[in-house]
Amino acid sequence: MPDTVVLGGGIIGLSTAYYLAKLTRDAGVQHNIHIVEPSSQLFSSASGKAGGFLAKDWFNPTMAPLGELSFRLHKELAEQNDGRAKWGYAPVISYSLDRYASSHGDSDSESNRDTDSEPPVSPLSEQRSLEGETRDETQRNGHATGQVNETEVPPRHNQNRSSAGEDWMEAGESRVVAVEQRLAEASERPVGAGAEEQAAAALALANADAEAAALAEENAATAKLDDPLWLRAKPHALQAISDKTTTAQCNPQQLCEFLLNSCLAMGVRLHHPALATHLYHADSNDPASQTMLKLTNISKTGVGRTIRTASYELPVDSLVVAAGCWTPDAFRTLFPDAPRPPTIDRHAGYSVRVRSRHWQPAPPSAPAPYAGPCHAVFTSDPSGFSPELFTRVASELWIGGVNDSQLPLTDDPTDTLPDPDAIERMLAVGRELCGDDIEVIDASVCFRPVTPTRKPFITRVDEKALGAGVVPQAQAGAGVPGGVYVAAGHGPWGISMSLGTGLVVAEMVLGRETSADVKSLGKW
């Protein structure tokens, strides 16, 4: 029976373990699968703190097959497992917002929503109130070292920069380049390409046909309900850059919890908190004997000091390194003679979750739950960052966009606290666009792994690249190729590309043809 160990209990490692367990279960094949996670708290970095924005076709051709596969898998997983209720999966309409667009048209028109006025209370939730709701009291405060990145160029204000997929994390490793490309594509469409404008145009064209006109009118009403009514913005300042079929949203921590529980139900073993320390042969005199991986349990003292306790071993035929920003450290620890470990750097991103009385959709558990889309709004800020606002099914908004490339990477992500100044910058945007009465749920900082090529590494590592030390290898009759695999470096697209990456790596481990072509992602 083959043994696979996945280093990293974040969304990439969990997705790999999930699909590996599912594929082997469906094939009736036994396979031992282990997940090793050293952090003191699960999902304490990007896998639990990211925005959860999902895109189908926002990627360069080298990553497009993986992006499309992953988007499809997100949709299928949600449909098969009530993802809207369990992890907040929902289709999304994405917009680019010009916060400083000059007024035009009839200023007295009802459609000319003034940014200086309060947005209407959501008609979807008039019967709900923030009073009496359970509050998340985990709001964290503290000071982080390093300076907030002030080099990002907001959308609409950088017309000369490349929009190639390899640059999708340029300008602070955010989604700003991808947004600019979508905005450019949307600008080439006829004026009025937003959902409401398209429906209105269809209504005008269908006047000669009563039945078509009635349908178009119904579509126009539906489109208006889909608008981001919670947003303080003039309609002409908003431009739709994607529809409900190409972008979506989820709560990444809840998705990780679902994946973990599913893995455990399929027999996957979780080792947490534990650290992989070295590889060796079961028989030191026989290099063909079973490769063993030594794990050490770790814990924190009351003063935050990490101590190592008991050690034990696991047999390993296949080793998957999916440890995000910590991938190079894990690689160097196990393969100290490797001539060139993967080059993956960290890029910190701050975020804040808030509640607004203008976004209170009826939850999936309600008798009449809100079934419409969520929204993603990308905009700019004169202070030099690119705010992102994502509404979620659970009556909350996620606000991000302030990044920091200098914040030191800690061994345990829970040791890094969000910078109050960075959080306040995002809250200022939130108050302007959502109202002064927004309520803070919590504030976070997470580390996203970025590579020099701005493309993730997804590959089976050539044995020569591992050096002269002990290397995992499949035992006779294991039925798998064995070896070492790396899956890391997804930058701001880790949640979006997680399921596709997991399926592809699982297929690699089993020696199968992959569901997406990732050959161009195999070198560092």
Coordinates of C-alpha atoms in Angstrom, one line a residue:
M1 CA 0.0 0.0 0.0
P2 CA 1.6 3.3 -1.0
D3 CA 2.2 6.1 1.5
T4 CA 1.9 9.8 0.6
V5 CA 2.8 12.6 3.0
V6 CA 1.6 16.1 2.3
L7 CA 3.6 18.9 4.0
G8 CA 1.3 21.8 4.6
G9 CA -2.3 21.8 6.0
G10 CA -3.4 24.9 4.1
I11 CA -5.8 24.9 1.2
I12 CA -3.3 23.6 -1.4
G13 CA -2.2 20.7 0.8
L14 CA -5.8 19.9 1.8
S15 CA -7.0 20.0 -1.8
T16 CA -4.2 17.6 -2.8
A17 CA -5.1 15.2 0.1
Y18 CA -8.8 15.5 -0.7
Y19 CA -8.6 14.6 -4.3
L20 CA -5.9 11.9 -3.7
A21 CA -8.2 10.3 -1.1
K22 CA -11.3 10.7 -3.4
L23 CA -9.6 9.2 -6.5
T24 CA -8.2 6.2 -4.6
R25 CA -11.5 5.6 -2.9
D26 CA -13.4 5.8 -6.1
A27 CA -11.0 3.4 -7.7
G28 CA -11.2 1.0 -4.8
V29 CA -7.4 1.3 -4.1
Q30 CA -5.9 1.6 -0.6
H31 CA -3.6 4.5 -0.1
N32 CA -2.2 5.9 3.2
I33 CA -2.4 9.7 3.2
H34 CA -0.9 12.0 5.9
I35 CA -1.1 15.8 6.3
V36 CA 1.6 17.4 8.4
E37 CA 1.1 21.0 9.6
P38 CA 3.5 22.7 12.0
S39 CA 1.6 26.0 12.8
S40 CA 0.0 26.2 16.2
Q41 CA -3.4 27.1 14.6
L42 CA -4.8 25.7 11.5
F43 CA -5.6 28.0 8.6
S44 CA -3.9 30.9 10.3
S45 CA -2.4 32.5 7.2
A46 CA -3.7 33.0 3.6
S47 CA -5.8 29.8 3.6
G48 CA -8.0 31.2 6.3
K49 CA -7.6 35.0 6.0
A50 CA -7.7 35.6 2.2
G51 CA -10.6 37.2 0.4
G52 CA -11.9 34.0 -1.3
F53 CA -12.3 35.6 -4.7
L54 CA -12.6 32.9 -7.5
A55 CA -12.0 33.6 -11.2
K56 CA -12.4 31.5 -14.3
D57 CA -10.5 33.3 -17.0
W58 CA -8.4 36.0 -15.5
F59 CA -5.2 34.2 -16.2
N60 CA -2.3 34.2 -18.8
P61 CA -2.4 31.3 -21.2
T62 CA 0.2 29.4 -19.2
M63 CA -2.1 29.3 -16.2
A64 CA -5.5 29.4 -18.0
P65 CA -6.1 25.6 -18.1
L66 CA -5.5 25.3 -14.4
G67 CA -7.6 28.4 -13.6
E68 CA -10.6 27.2 -15.6
L69 CA -10.3 23.6 -14.2
S70 CA -10.2 25.0 -10.7
F71 CA -13.2 27.3 -11.2
R72 CA -15.2 24.4 -12.5
L73 CA -14.2 22.2 -9.5
H74 CA -15.2 25.0 -7.1
K75 CA -18.6 25.2 -8.7
E76 CA -19.1 21.4 -8.8
L77 CA -17.9 20.9 -5.2
A78 CA -20.4 23.6 -4.0
E79 CA -23.3 22.1 -6.0
Q80 CA -22.6 18.6 -4.6
N81 CA -22.1 19.6 -1.0
D82 CA -24.4 22.7 -0.3
G83 CA -21.4 24.9 -0.5
R84 CA -23.4 28.1 -0.3
A85 CA -24.5 27.1 3.3
K86 CA -21.3 25.4 4.3
W87 CA -18.6 27.7 3.0
G88 CA -20.4 30.7 1.5
Y89 CA -19.9 29.8 -2.1
A90 CA -21.8 32.2 -4.4
P91 CA -21.5 33.6 -8.0
V92 CA -20.1 37.1 -8.1
I93 CA -20.5 40.1 -10.3
S94 CA -17.2 42.0 -10.4
Y95 CA -16.9 45.8 -10.9
S96 CA -14.2 48.4 -11.4
L97 CA -15.1 51.5 -9.5
D98 CA -13.8 55.0 -10.4
R99 CA -14.2 56.7 -7.0
Y100 CA -13.4 60.1 -8.5
A101 CA -15.5 59.9 -11.7
S102 CA -17.0 63.3 -12.6
S103 CA -20.7 63.7 -12.4
H104 CA -22.7 63.6 -15.7
G105 CA -26.3 63.2 -16.7
D106 CA -29.3 64.5 -14.7
S107 CA -28.2 65.1 -11.2
D108 CA -31.7 64.9 -10.0
S109 CA -32.3 61.5 -11.6
E110 CA -33.1 58.7 -9.2
S111 CA -30.5 56.6 -10.9
N112 CA -27.7 59.1 -10.1
R113 CA -26.8 57.7 -6.7
D114 CA -24.7 60.3 -4.8
T115 CA -21.6 59.0 -3.0
D116 CA -22.3 61.7 -0.3
S117 CA -25.6 60.1 0.6
E118 CA -26.3 57.0 2.5
P119 CA -27.0 53.9 0.4
P120 CA -30.4 52.3 1.0
V121 CA -30.9 49.6 3.6
S122 CA -30.7 46.4 1.7
P123 CA -34.3 45.4 0.6
L124 CA -33.1 41.8 0.9
S125 CA -32.8 42.1 4.7
E126 CA -35.2 44.7 6.0
Q127 CA -36.6 42.3 8.5
R128 CA -33.1 41.5 9.9
S129 CA -31.2 43.6 12.3
L130 CA -27.6 43.7 13.5
E131 CA -28.9 43.9 17.0
G132 CA -28.8 40.6 18.8
E133 CA -26.6 38.9 16.3
T134 CA -23.7 36.9 17.5
R135 CA -20.5 39.0 17.4
D136 CA -17.1 37.7 16.5
E137 CA -15.0 39.0 19.4
T138 CA -11.7 37.9 17.9
Q139 CA -10.7 41.4 16.6
R140 CA -7.0 41.5 17.0
N141 CA -4.8 44.5 17.6
G142 CA -1.0 44.9 17.5
H143 CA 1.9 46.4 15.6
A144 CA 3.7 44.5 12.9
T145 CA 7.2 45.3 11.7
G146 CA 8.0 46.4 8.2
Q147 CA 6.6 49.2 6.1
V148 CA 3.4 49.0 4.2
N149 CA 3.9 48.8 0.5
E150 CA 3.2 52.2 -1.1
T151 CA 4.3 51.2 -4.6
E152 CA 1.0 49.8 -5.9
V153 CA -0.5 51.5 -8.9
P154 CA -4.3 51.8 -8.7
P155 CA -6.5 50.6 -11.6
R156 CA -7.1 53.2 -14.4
H157 CA -3.9 55.0 -13.5
N158 CA -1.3 52.8 -15.1
Q159 CA -2.0 52.5 -18.8
N160 CA 1.5 51.4 -19.8
R161 CA 2.0 48.4 -17.7
S162 CA 1.8 44.9 -19.2
S163 CA -1.2 42.8 -18.4
A164 CA 0.5 39.5 -19.1
G165 CA -0.3 36.7 -16.7
E166 CA 3.3 36.5 -15.5
D167 CA 2.8 40.1 -14.2
W168 CA -0.5 39.4 -12.4
M169 CA 1.1 40.1 -9.1
E170 CA 3.1 43.1 -10.1
A171 CA 2.4 46.3 -8.3
G172 CA 2.4 44.7 -4.9
E173 CA 1.4 41.2 -5.8
S174 CA -2.3 42.0 -5.8
R175 CA -4.9 41.4 -8.5
V176 CA -4.6 44.9 -9.9
V177 CA -3.1 43.8 -13.2
A178 CA -5.8 41.3 -13.8
V179 CA -8.4 43.9 -13.0
E180 CA -6.9 46.3 -15.4
Q181 CA -7.0 43.7 -18.2
R182 CA -10.6 42.9 -17.5
L183 CA -11.4 46.7 -17.4
A184 CA -9.7 47.2 -20.8
E185 CA -11.7 44.3 -22.3
A186 CA -14.9 45.7 -20.8
S187 CA -14.1 49.2 -22.2
E188 CA -14.0 47.7 -25.7
R189 CA -17.6 46.6 -25.4
P190 CA -20.5 49.0 -26.2
V191 CA -21.3 51.6 -23.6
G192 CA -23.9 50.2 -21.2
A193 CA -22.2 46.8 -20.9
G194 CA -23.2 46.5 -17.2
A195 CA -25.9 44.0 -16.3
E196 CA -28.7 46.6 -15.9
E197 CA -27.7 48.5 -19.0
Q198 CA -27.6 45.3 -21.1
A199 CA -31.0 44.4 -19.9
A200 CA -32.3 47.9 -20.7
A201 CA -30.8 47.7 -24.2
A202 CA -32.5 44.3 -24.7
L203 CA -35.8 45.8 -23.6
A204 CA -35.5 48.6 -26.2
L205 CA -34.7 46.2 -29.0
A206 CA -37.6 43.9 -28.1
N207 CA -40.4 46.5 -28.1
A208 CA -41.8 45.1 -31.3
D209 CA -42.2 41.7 -29.7
A210 CA -44.5 41.8 -26.7
E211 CA -43.3 38.4 -25.4
A212 CA -39.7 39.3 -25.8
A213 CA -40.3 42.7 -24.2
A214 CA -41.9 41.1 -21.2
L215 CA -39.0 38.8 -20.8
A216 CA -36.5 41.6 -21.2
E217 CA -38.3 43.7 -18.6
E218 CA -38.2 40.8 -16.2
N219 CA -34.4 40.4 -16.9
A220 CA -33.9 44.2 -16.3
A221 CA -35.7 43.9 -12.9
T222 CA -33.6 40.9 -12.0
A223 CA -30.4 42.7 -13.0
K224 CA -31.3 45.7 -10.9
L225 CA -31.7 43.4 -7.9
D226 CA -28.2 42.1 -8.6
D227 CA -26.7 45.5 -8.4
P228 CA -24.4 46.4 -5.4
L229 CA -27.0 48.5 -3.7
W230 CA -24.9 48.5 -0.5
L231 CA -22.2 50.6 -2.3
R232 CA -22.0 54.4 -2.1
A233 CA -21.2 55.1 -5.7
K234 CA -22.6 56.8 -8.7
P235 CA -23.8 54.3 -11.2
H236 CA -21.7 55.7 -14.0
A237 CA -18.6 55.2 -11.9
L238 CA -19.1 51.5 -11.9
Q239 CA -18.2 49.2 -14.8
A240 CA -18.9 45.5 -14.8
I241 CA -15.8 43.5 -15.6
S242 CA -17.2 40.0 -15.1
D243 CA -20.6 38.4 -14.8
K244 CA -22.0 35.6 -12.5
T245 CA -20.6 32.9 -14.8
T246 CA -16.9 33.8 -14.6
T247 CA -16.3 34.9 -11.0
A248 CA -17.4 33.6 -7.6
Q249 CA -16.7 33.9 -3.9
C250 CA -16.2 31.7 -0.9
N251 CA -15.1 31.8 2.7
P252 CA -11.7 30.2 2.5
Q253 CA -11.5 29.1 6.1
Q254 CA -14.9 27.4 5.9
L255 CA -13.8 25.7 2.7
C256 CA -10.6 24.5 4.4
E257 CA -12.7 23.1 7.3
F258 CA -14.9 21.3 4.8
L259 CA -11.9 19.8 3.0
L260 CA -10.2 18.7 6.2
N261 CA -13.4 17.1 7.6
S262 CA -13.9 15.3 4.3
C263 CA -10.3 14.1 4.3
L264 CA -10.6 12.8 7.8
A265 CA -13.8 11.0 6.9
M266 CA -12.0 9.3 4.1
G267 CA -9.2 8.1 6.4
V268 CA -6.6 10.8 5.9
R269 CA -4.5 11.4 9.0
L270 CA -3.7 14.8 10.3
H271 CA -0.4 15.4 12.2
H272 CA -0.8 18.8 13.9
P273 CA 1.2 20.6 15.2
A274 CA 4.1 18.6 13.9
L275 CA 7.3 19.3 12.0
A276 CA 9.1 17.1 9.4
T277 CA 12.7 17.0 10.4
H278 CA 14.6 14.5 8.1
L279 CA 14.4 11.5 5.8
Y280 CA 16.2 8.2 6.2
H281 CA 16.1 4.6 5.0
A282 CA 14.5 2.0 7.2
D283 CA 17.6 -0.1 6.6
S284 CA 20.6 2.2 6.7
N285 CA 22.6 -0.4 4.8
D286 CA 20.1 -0.7 2.0
P287 CA 19.3 2.4 -0.1
A288 CA 16.5 0.5 -1.7
S289 CA 14.7 0.1 1.6
Q290 CA 11.6 2.0 2.6
T291 CA 12.1 5.7 3.0
M292 CA 11.0 7.0 6.4
L293 CA 10.1 10.6 7.4
K294 CA 10.8 11.7 10.9
L295 CA 8.1 13.9 12.5
T296 CA 8.4 15.9 15.8
N297 CA 5.4 17.1 17.7
I298 CA 5.8 20.7 18.7
S299 CA 3.9 23.0 21.1
K300 CA 4.0 26.5 22.5
T301 CA 4.7 27.5 26.0
G302 CA 2.7 30.2 27.8
V303 CA 5.2 32.8 26.7
G304 CA 5.0 31.8 23.1
R305 CA 8.2 29.7 23.0
T306 CA 8.1 26.7 20.7
I307 CA 9.3 23.4 22.1
R308 CA 9.8 20.0 20.5
T309 CA 8.3 17.0 22.2
A310 CA 7.9 13.4 21.0
S311 CA 9.2 12.2 17.7
Y312 CA 8.0 9.4 15.4
E313 CA 8.3 8.1 11.8
L314 CA 6.1 7.6 8.8
P315 CA 6.9 5.6 5.7
V316 CA 6.8 7.8 2.6
D317 CA 6.7 6.8 -1.1
S318 CA 5.5 10.2 -2.3
L319 CA 6.2 13.5 -0.6
V320 CA 4.2 16.6 -1.5
V321 CA 5.6 19.9 -0.3
A322 CA 2.7 22.4 -0.3
A323 CA 3.7 24.7 2.6
G324 CA 3.2 28.1 1.0
C325 CA 5.8 30.6 2.0
W326 CA 7.4 28.0 4.2
T327 CA 8.0 25.6 1.2
P328 CA 11.7 26.6 0.8
D329 CA 12.4 26.0 4.5
A330 CA 10.8 22.6 4.4
F331 CA 12.6 21.7 1.2
R332 CA 16.0 22.7 2.6
T333 CA 15.4 20.9 5.8
L334 CA 14.7 17.6 4.1
F335 CA 17.1 18.0 1.1
P336 CA 20.1 20.0 2.5
D337 CA 22.2 19.0 -0.5
A338 CA 19.8 20.2 -3.1
P339 CA 21.7 22.5 -5.5
R340 CA 18.8 24.9 -5.9
P341 CA 15.7 24.9 -3.7
P342 CA 12.5 26.5 -5.0
T343 CA 12.6 30.3 -4.8
I344 CA 9.4 31.4 -3.1
D345 CA 9.2 34.7 -1.2
R346 CA 6.5 36.0 1.1
H347 CA 4.2 38.9 0.5
A348 CA 2.0 40.0 3.4
G349 CA -1.5 41.3 2.9
Y350 CA -3.8 43.0 5.4
S351 CA -7.5 42.6 5.5
V352 CA -10.5 43.5 7.6
R353 CA -14.0 41.9 7.8
V354 CA -16.9 44.3 8.6
R355 CA -20.7 44.3 8.8
S356 CA -22.8 46.9 7.2
R357 CA -26.6 47.4 7.6
H358 CA -26.7 47.9 3.9
W359 CA -25.6 44.3 3.2
Q360 CA -27.7 41.9 5.2
P361 CA -28.8 39.1 2.8
A362 CA -31.0 36.4 4.3
P363 CA -28.7 33.5 5.2
P364 CA -28.9 30.1 3.6
S365 CA -30.6 28.8 6.7
A366 CA -33.5 31.3 6.5
P367 CA -36.9 30.2 5.2
A368 CA -36.4 32.5 2.2
P369 CA -32.6 32.7 1.7
Y370 CA -31.0 35.2 -0.5
A371 CA -30.1 33.4 -3.7
G372 CA -28.6 36.2 -5.7
P373 CA -24.9 37.0 -6.4
C374 CA -22.3 38.6 -4.2
H375 CA -20.1 41.4 -5.5
A376 CA -16.4 42.2 -5.9
V377 CA -15.4 45.8 -6.2
F378 CA -11.9 46.9 -7.3
T379 CA -11.0 50.5 -7.0
S380 CA -8.0 52.8 -6.3
D381 CA -7.0 55.0 -3.5
P382 CA -4.9 58.2 -3.6
S383 CA -2.7 56.9 -0.8
G384 CA -1.2 54.4 -3.3
F385 CA -3.0 51.1 -2.9
S386 CA -5.8 49.2 -4.7
P387 CA -8.7 48.4 -2.4
E388 CA -10.7 45.3 -2.9
L389 CA -14.2 44.8 -1.4
F390 CA -15.9 41.4 -1.5
T391 CA -19.4 40.8 -0.1
R392 CA -20.1 37.4 1.4
V393 CA -23.2 35.4 1.9
A394 CA -22.8 35.6 5.7
S395 CA -23.7 39.3 5.8
E396 CA -20.1 40.5 5.9
L397 CA -17.7 42.4 3.7
W398 CA -14.0 41.6 3.3
I399 CA -11.8 44.6 2.5
G400 CA -8.2 44.2 1.5
G401 CA -5.5 45.7 -0.8
V402 CA -2.8 47.0 1.5
N403 CA 0.3 44.8 1.1
D404 CA 3.7 44.7 2.7
S405 CA 6.7 43.0 0.9
Q406 CA 9.0 43.7 3.8
L407 CA 7.2 42.1 6.7
P408 CA 9.4 39.3 8.1
L409 CA 8.1 35.8 7.8
T410 CA 7.7 34.1 11.2
D411 CA 7.9 30.4 11.8
D412 CA 4.3 30.5 13.1
P413 CA 1.9 32.9 11.3
T414 CA 0.0 33.4 14.6
D415 CA 3.1 35.4 15.8
T416 CA 2.5 38.1 13.3
L417 CA -0.2 40.7 14.1
P418 CA -1.9 43.2 11.8
D419 CA -0.6 46.7 11.5
P420 CA -3.2 49.2 12.9
D421 CA -2.3 51.9 10.4
A422 CA -2.8 49.5 7.5
I423 CA -6.1 48.4 8.9
E424 CA -7.3 52.0 9.3
R425 CA -6.5 52.8 5.7
M426 CA -8.8 50.0 4.6
L427 CA -11.5 51.0 7.1
A428 CA -11.4 54.5 5.8
V429 CA -12.3 53.1 2.3
G430 CA -15.0 51.0 3.9
R431 CA -16.6 53.9 5.6
E432 CA -16.5 56.0 2.5
L433 CA -18.1 53.3 0.3
C434 CA -20.3 51.5 2.9
G435 CA -21.2 54.2 5.5
D436 CA -19.7 55.3 8.8
D437 CA -21.6 52.8 10.7
I438 CA -19.7 49.7 9.5
E439 CA -18.9 47.3 12.4
V440 CA -15.5 45.6 12.5
I441 CA -15.5 41.9 12.9
D442 CA -11.8 41.3 12.9
A443 CA -8.6 42.4 11.2
S444 CA -5.9 40.1 9.8
V445 CA -2.6 39.8 8.1
C446 CA -1.5 36.8 6.0
F447 CA 1.5 35.7 4.0
R448 CA 1.0 34.8 0.4
P449 CA 3.8 32.9 -1.5
V450 CA 5.1 34.5 -4.6
T451 CA 7.7 33.3 -7.1
P452 CA 10.2 35.2 -9.3
T453 CA 8.2 34.3 -12.4
R454 CA 4.9 35.2 -10.8
K455 CA 3.7 31.7 -11.7
P456 CA 3.1 28.9 -9.1
F457 CA 5.4 25.8 -9.0
I458 CA 3.4 22.6 -9.6
T459 CA 5.7 19.7 -10.5
R460 CA 7.3 16.4 -9.8
V461 CA 10.8 17.3 -8.9
D462 CA 13.7 15.7 -10.8
E463 CA 15.7 13.5 -8.5
K464 CA 18.9 15.3 -9.5
A465 CA 17.5 18.6 -8.1
L466 CA 17.2 16.9 -4.7
G467 CA 20.9 16.4 -4.1
A468 CA 22.8 13.4 -2.8
G469 CA 20.7 12.8 0.3
V470 CA 17.8 10.3 1.0
V471 CA 15.0 10.7 -1.5
P472 CA 11.5 9.2 -1.2
Q473 CA 11.0 6.4 -3.7
A474 CA 8.1 4.0 -4.3
Q475 CA 8.5 0.5 -3.1
A476 CA 8.0 -2.5 -5.4
G477 CA 4.3 -3.0 -6.1
A478 CA 3.2 0.4 -4.7
G479 CA 1.6 1.3 -8.0
V480 CA 2.8 4.9 -7.9
P481 CA 5.8 6.7 -9.3
G482 CA 6.9 7.9 -5.9
G483 CA 9.2 10.9 -5.4
V484 CA 8.9 14.5 -4.4
Y485 CA 6.3 17.0 -5.6
V486 CA 6.0 20.8 -5.1
A487 CA 2.8 22.8 -5.2
A488 CA 3.3 26.4 -4.0
G489 CA 3.7 30.0 -5.1
H490 CA 0.1 30.9 -6.1
G491 CA 0.3 34.5 -4.8
P492 CA -3.2 36.1 -4.6
W493 CA -4.7 33.2 -6.6
G494 CA -4.2 30.4 -4.1
I495 CA -7.8 30.0 -3.1
S496 CA -9.0 30.4 -6.7
M497 CA -6.5 27.8 -8.1
S498 CA -6.6 25.5 -5.0
L499 CA -8.9 22.7 -6.1
G500 CA -7.4 22.5 -9.6
T501 CA -3.9 22.3 -8.1
G502 CA -5.0 19.6 -5.7
L503 CA -6.5 17.5 -8.4
V504 CA -3.5 17.8 -10.7
V505 CA -1.0 17.0 -8.0
A506 CA -3.1 14.0 -6.9
E507 CA -3.1 12.8 -10.4
M508 CA 0.7 13.2 -10.6
V509 CA 1.1 11.2 -7.4
L510 CA -1.0 8.4 -8.9
G511 CA 0.9 8.5 -12.2
R512 CA -2.2 9.6 -14.2
E513 CA -2.6 12.0 -17.0
T514 CA -3.4 15.4 -15.4
S515 CA -6.7 17.2 -15.9
A516 CA -4.9 20.4 -16.9
D517 CA -1.6 21.1 -18.6
V518 CA 0.8 22.4 -16.1
K519 CA 4.1 21.6 -17.8
S520 CA 5.0 25.3 -18.0
L521 CA 4.7 25.5 -14.2
G522 CA 7.4 22.9 -13.5
K523 CA 10.6 24.9 -13.4
W524 CA 12.2 27.3 -10.9

